[in-house]
Short mmCIF file of C-alpha atoms in Angstrom, two decimals:
data_model
loop_
_atom_site.label_atom_id
_atom_site.label_comp_id
_atom_site.label_asym_id
_atom_site.label_seq_id
_atom_site.Cartn_x
_atom_site.Cartn_y
_atom_site.Cartn_z
CA MET N 194 92.22 79.94 92.11
CA SER N 195 89.35 80.17 95.00
CA THR N 196 88.50 76.11 94.15
CA ASP N 197 91.96 75.51 96.24
CA LEU N 198 91.23 77.15 98.84
CA TRP N 199 90.45 75.18 102.00
CA ALA N 200 86.92 75.36 103.10
CA GLU N 201 84.47 72.99 105.51
CA THR N 202 81.35 73.01 106.44
CA SER N 203 79.45 71.78 109.40
CA GLY N 204 75.97 71.67 110.77
CA ASP N 205 72.37 70.90 108.87
CA PRO N 206 72.62 71.95 105.37
CA ALA N 207 68.81 72.35 105.47
CA LEU N 208 69.49 75.36 107.97
CA PRO N 209 70.11 78.87 106.95
CA LEU N 210 73.54 79.21 105.69
CA ALA N 211 76.74 81.50 107.45
CA VAL N 212 79.38 81.88 106.22
CA LEU N 213 82.28 83.22 108.65
CA VAL N 214 85.53 85.39 107.46
CA HIS N 215 88.69 85.29 109.42
CA GLY N 216 90.71 88.38 109.76
CA THR N 217 94.52 88.76 108.97
CA MET N 218 97.22 87.26 110.34
CA ASP N 219 94.06 84.50 111.24
CA ARG N 220 92.63 81.34 109.45
CA SER N 221 89.36 79.30 109.96
CA ALA N 222 90.43 77.78 112.72
CA GLY N 223 90.24 81.06 114.60
CA MET N 224 86.43 80.35 113.99
CA LEU N 225 86.58 77.24 114.96
CA ARG N 226 84.60 78.04 118.55
CA LEU N 227 81.97 80.25 116.80
CA SER N 228 81.11 77.95 114.48
CA ARG N 229 80.56 75.58 116.98
CA ARG N 230 78.16 77.34 118.31
CA LEU N 231 76.28 78.35 115.36
CA ASP N 232 76.02 75.18 113.55
CA GLU N 233 73.15 74.24 115.92
CA ARG N 234 70.58 77.18 114.21
CA PHE N 235 73.07 77.26 110.88
CA HIS N 236 74.69 75.16 108.44
CA VAL N 237 78.04 77.12 108.60
CA LEU N 238 80.94 77.34 106.13
CA ARG N 239 84.47 78.39 107.36
CA TYR N 240 87.40 78.93 105.02
CA ASP N 241 91.38 79.70 104.91
CA ARG N 242 91.64 83.19 103.06
CA ARG N 243 94.36 83.41 100.39
CA GLY N 244 97.49 83.77 102.21
CA TYR N 245 96.89 82.02 105.45
CA GLY N 246 97.10 78.50 106.86
CA ARG N 247 96.08 75.65 104.47
CA SER N 248 95.52 78.17 102.13
CA ARG N 249 99.05 80.22 102.63
CA ASP N 250 100.53 78.36 99.27
CA VAL N 251 97.43 79.24 96.96
CA GLY N 252 99.47 82.21 95.72
CA GLY N 253 98.08 85.60 93.84
CA LYS N 254 96.79 89.14 95.15
CA ASN N 255 96.35 89.77 98.44
CA THR N 256 93.99 92.35 97.45
CA VAL N 257 89.59 93.00 99.07
CA GLU N 258 89.37 92.53 95.43
CA GLN N 259 90.82 88.75 95.40
CA HIS N 260 89.06 88.28 98.39
CA VAL N 261 85.95 89.01 97.19
CA THR N 262 86.48 86.97 94.33
CA ASP N 263 87.49 84.32 96.90
CA LEU N 264 84.65 84.17 98.33
CA ALA N 265 82.35 84.32 95.90
CA GLY N 266 84.25 81.39 94.41
CA VAL N 267 84.41 79.48 97.75
CA LEU N 268 80.76 79.70 98.08
CA GLN N 269 80.05 78.52 94.34
CA MET N 270 82.25 75.59 95.58
CA HIS N 271 80.81 74.35 99.12
CA THR N 272 77.48 75.55 99.21
CA PRO N 273 76.27 76.10 95.37
CA GLY N 274 72.95 77.93 94.29
CA ARG N 275 72.26 79.13 97.90
CA VAL N 276 72.01 82.58 99.24
CA VAL N 277 73.92 83.37 102.83
CA ASP N 278 71.87 84.30 104.85
CA LEU N 279 74.55 85.94 107.39
CA ALA N 280 78.01 86.77 107.12
CA PHE N 281 79.95 87.17 109.73
CA GLY N 282 83.52 88.62 109.28
CA HIS N 283 85.53 89.07 111.86
CA SER N 284 88.56 92.43 111.54
CA PHE N 285 89.71 92.39 108.28
CA GLY N 286 87.31 89.86 107.81
CA GLY N 287 84.89 92.25 107.99
CA ASN N 288 85.66 93.96 104.72
CA VAL N 289 85.78 91.03 102.88
CA VAL N 290 82.08 90.68 103.44
CA LEU N 291 80.88 93.99 102.70
CA ALA N 292 82.86 94.24 99.65
CA THR N 293 81.48 91.19 98.74
CA ALA N 294 77.66 92.22 99.33
CA GLU N 295 78.23 95.40 97.17
CA ARG N 296 79.74 93.90 94.16
CA HIS N 297 77.52 90.30 94.55
CA PRO N 298 74.08 92.13 96.17
CA GLU N 299 72.56 88.14 95.35
CA LEU N 300 74.70 86.50 97.36
CA ILE N 301 74.40 87.85 101.21
CA ARG N 302 71.46 88.38 102.94
CA GLN N 303 72.32 90.13 106.12
CA ALA N 304 76.05 90.83 107.42
CA ALA N 305 77.66 91.03 111.25
CA ILE N 306 81.14 92.69 111.49
CA TYR N 307 83.16 92.82 115.14
CA GLU N 308 85.71 95.63 115.03
CA THR N 309 86.34 96.00 111.32
CA PRO N 310 89.47 98.42 110.59
CA LEU N 311 88.59 101.59 108.63
CA SER N 312 92.19 102.25 107.62
CA TRP N 313 90.90 104.29 104.78
CA LEU N 314 90.08 107.23 107.40
CA ASP N 315 91.48 110.05 107.56
CA TRP N 316 90.52 110.35 111.29
CA TRP N 317 91.95 106.30 111.54
CA PRO N 318 95.18 105.82 114.08
CA GLY N 319 98.32 105.47 112.28
CA GLY N 320 100.02 104.06 115.06
CA THR N 321 97.91 100.82 115.11
CA ALA N 322 98.92 97.04 114.94
CA GLY N 323 98.43 97.22 111.41
CA GLY N 324 99.70 100.73 110.72
CA ALA N 325 103.07 99.64 112.49
CA ALA N 326 103.59 96.44 110.44
CA ALA N 327 102.61 97.98 106.94
CA GLY N 328 105.54 99.97 107.78
CA ALA N 329 108.26 97.16 107.88
CA THR N 330 110.49 96.28 105.12
CA ASP N 331 110.64 92.49 105.47
CA PRO N 332 107.39 90.63 105.85
CA GLY N 333 108.32 88.21 108.46
CA GLU N 334 109.65 90.88 111.03
CA ALA N 335 106.11 92.87 109.44
CA ALA N 336 104.16 89.59 110.96
CA GLU N 337 106.02 89.14 113.85
CA THR N 338 105.54 93.18 114.72
CA PHE N 339 101.36 92.47 114.29
CA MET N 340 101.45 89.18 116.35
CA ARG N 341 103.74 90.98 119.06
CA ARG N 342 101.17 93.90 119.24
CA LEU N 343 98.54 91.85 118.77
CA ILE N 344 98.99 88.96 121.04
CA GLY N 345 102.02 90.70 123.83
CA ASP N 346 105.60 89.54 123.91
CA GLN N 347 105.19 87.33 126.63
CA ARG N 348 102.49 85.20 124.57
CA TRP N 349 104.48 85.43 120.79
CA GLU N 350 107.34 83.94 122.88
CA GLN N 351 105.53 80.94 124.46
CA LEU N 352 104.08 79.88 120.76
CA PRO N 353 106.17 77.03 119.74
CA SER N 354 108.62 77.77 116.83
CA GLY N 355 106.98 75.55 114.21
CA THR N 356 104.17 78.28 114.72
CA ARG N 357 105.87 81.46 114.67
CA ALA N 358 107.61 80.33 111.38
CA ASP N 359 104.23 79.53 110.50
CA ARG N 360 103.14 83.23 111.40
CA ARG N 361 105.94 84.78 109.88
CA ALA N 362 105.90 82.83 106.70
CA GLU N 363 102.30 84.63 106.42
CA GLY N 364 103.79 88.37 106.29
CA ALA N 365 103.57 88.72 102.51
CA ALA N 366 99.94 88.27 102.21
CA MET N 367 99.53 90.36 106.06
CA VAL N 368 101.36 93.26 104.17
CA GLU N 369 99.43 93.32 101.24
CA GLU N 370 96.65 93.47 102.36
CA ILE N 371 97.00 95.96 104.91
CA ASN N 372 98.32 98.56 102.29
CA ASP N 373 95.63 97.61 100.44
CA LEU N 374 92.81 98.78 102.43
CA ARG N 375 94.94 102.07 103.54
CA ARG N 376 95.31 103.32 99.39
CA CYS N 377 91.89 102.99 99.85
CA ALA N 378 87.92 102.08 100.54
CA PRO N 379 87.05 99.24 99.13
CA TRP N 380 83.22 99.01 99.96
CA ALA N 381 81.15 102.23 99.19
CA VAL N 382 79.35 103.08 102.19
CA GLU N 383 75.95 103.83 100.72
CA ALA N 384 76.32 100.86 98.79
CA VAL N 385 75.97 99.17 101.66
CA SER N 386 71.90 98.32 101.90
CA ILE N 387 71.57 94.70 103.63
CA PRO N 388 70.72 94.48 107.48
CA LEU N 389 74.26 94.74 109.16
CA LEU N 390 75.57 94.76 112.87
CA ALA N 391 78.56 96.41 113.56
CA MET N 392 80.20 95.39 117.10
CA GLY N 393 82.80 96.42 119.43
CA GLY N 394 84.13 94.96 122.22
CA GLU N 395 84.07 96.77 126.10
CA LEU N 396 87.72 96.39 125.67
CA GLY N 397 89.01 96.94 122.06
CA ARG N 398 90.68 100.05 121.05
CA PRO N 399 88.79 102.94 121.16
CA HIS N 400 89.06 103.62 117.25
CA HIS N 401 87.52 100.34 117.00
CA GLN N 402 84.45 101.57 119.34
CA ARG N 403 84.12 104.44 116.96
CA GLY N 404 84.73 103.33 113.80
CA MET N 405 81.56 100.49 114.13
CA GLN N 406 79.71 103.36 115.62
CA TRP N 407 80.40 105.14 112.90
CA LEU N 408 79.23 102.44 110.46
CA SER N 409 75.83 102.66 112.32
CA GLU N 410 75.30 106.01 111.84
CA GLN N 411 76.15 106.34 108.27
CA ILE N 412 74.32 103.33 107.14
CA PRO N 413 70.69 103.17 107.50
CA SER N 414 70.17 99.74 107.72
CA ALA N 415 72.99 99.13 110.66
CA ASP N 416 72.89 99.01 113.85
CA TYR N 417 75.73 98.75 116.42
CA VAL N 418 75.96 96.71 119.71
CA ARG N 419 78.76 96.72 122.34
CA LEU N 420 79.73 93.56 123.47
CA ASP N 421 80.96 93.70 127.77
CA GLY N 422 83.99 92.18 128.79
CA ALA N 423 85.47 91.27 125.31
CA GLY N 424 88.29 93.00 123.08
CA HIS N 425 89.65 92.22 119.87
CA GLY N 426 89.55 88.76 119.96
CA ALA N 427 85.66 88.03 120.94
CA PRO N 428 86.06 84.33 118.45
CA ASN N 429 87.82 82.83 120.48
CA THR N 430 87.23 84.46 124.08
CA HIS N 431 83.66 85.23 123.99
CA PRO N 432 82.20 83.06 121.64
CA ALA N 433 78.91 81.85 123.26
CA GLU N 434 77.61 85.67 123.18
CA LEU N 435 79.21 86.48 120.53
CA ALA N 436 77.29 83.26 118.62
CA MET N 437 73.95 84.86 120.35
CA LEU N 438 74.60 88.37 119.25
CA VAL N 439 74.03 87.28 115.68
CA THR N 440 71.24 85.11 116.36
CA ASN N 441 69.39 87.44 118.31
CA PHE N 442 69.73 89.86 115.30
CA CYS N 443 68.56 86.95 112.71
CA ALA N 444 65.39 86.85 114.86
CA SER N 445 63.43 89.30 113.05
CA TRP N 446 64.62 87.97 109.59
CA LEU N 447 65.33 84.20 109.62
CA CYS N 448 65.81 82.47 113.12
CA ASP N 449 63.25 81.78 115.83
CA THR N 450 65.41 82.60 119.46
CA ASP N 451 63.80 83.88 123.46
CA GLU N 452 67.42 84.38 124.22
CA GLU N 453 69.04 87.38 124.78
CA VAL N 454 72.67 88.84 126.04
CA PRO N 455 72.96 91.60 127.41
CA VAL N 456 74.26 94.74 125.04
CA LYS N 457 75.36 98.15 125.41
CA ARG N 458 74.24 100.25 122.28
CA SER N 459 75.32 103.92 121.37
CA LYS N 460 75.02 106.06 118.31
CA ARG N 461 78.11 108.44 119.99
CA PRO N 462 81.54 108.18 118.94
CA PRO N 463 84.07 107.56 122.50
CA LYS N 464 86.07 110.79 122.75
#
């Protein structure tokens, strides 16, 4: 059940509500640095998605549909009766956010996503970390393949043996959600009408940058920004800059801020 998922809140409950949704092979701890920079302006909710971290043994299917049900349940459990003023999704978490906004438009007022995979599109490359892992026959090997592609062989081998074992144990969840995402679009572009900030890192893969720019072209309420100096792991490597981006995004809707962070905007996909 979604009520079994581990979750934690921080910041003043009187402030606007933000929920942070982590990506594949991650956990709420991966959102902690970002959360700490947001909880002066937001009441922040983080949770471990089904199959990961402290929610690894919840069981059930790791599909986008299930993750939408989970997010709605976590909100009802920990912030009952409240509307999410800002839903932030990193990588796969962005698909959870957008699918939730489509199915439960009453729950989310605005969203920000960072390098969210659009694996069902015909131009999305098959040789990504997710694509390589999806083809593996053993879930543990798939998880290790994914992590090695994501953080590099040296960093993977430097992880404590217990951490590597935990990550390999999350392989089944990873394979299921990656393959679910590749089967079909989990949400419809035309159904996204809330304000949306689609972000990519300057050092991110070209297909991630193109995907975020593509969304800004397809969705009238969306804008694209590029975070200078950042790669795919921006919530950990550039939490202050990322927090400023989403806070500035909220400024015209909810928040008061005079601070700005330099960003580069473009509507033209990279070649």
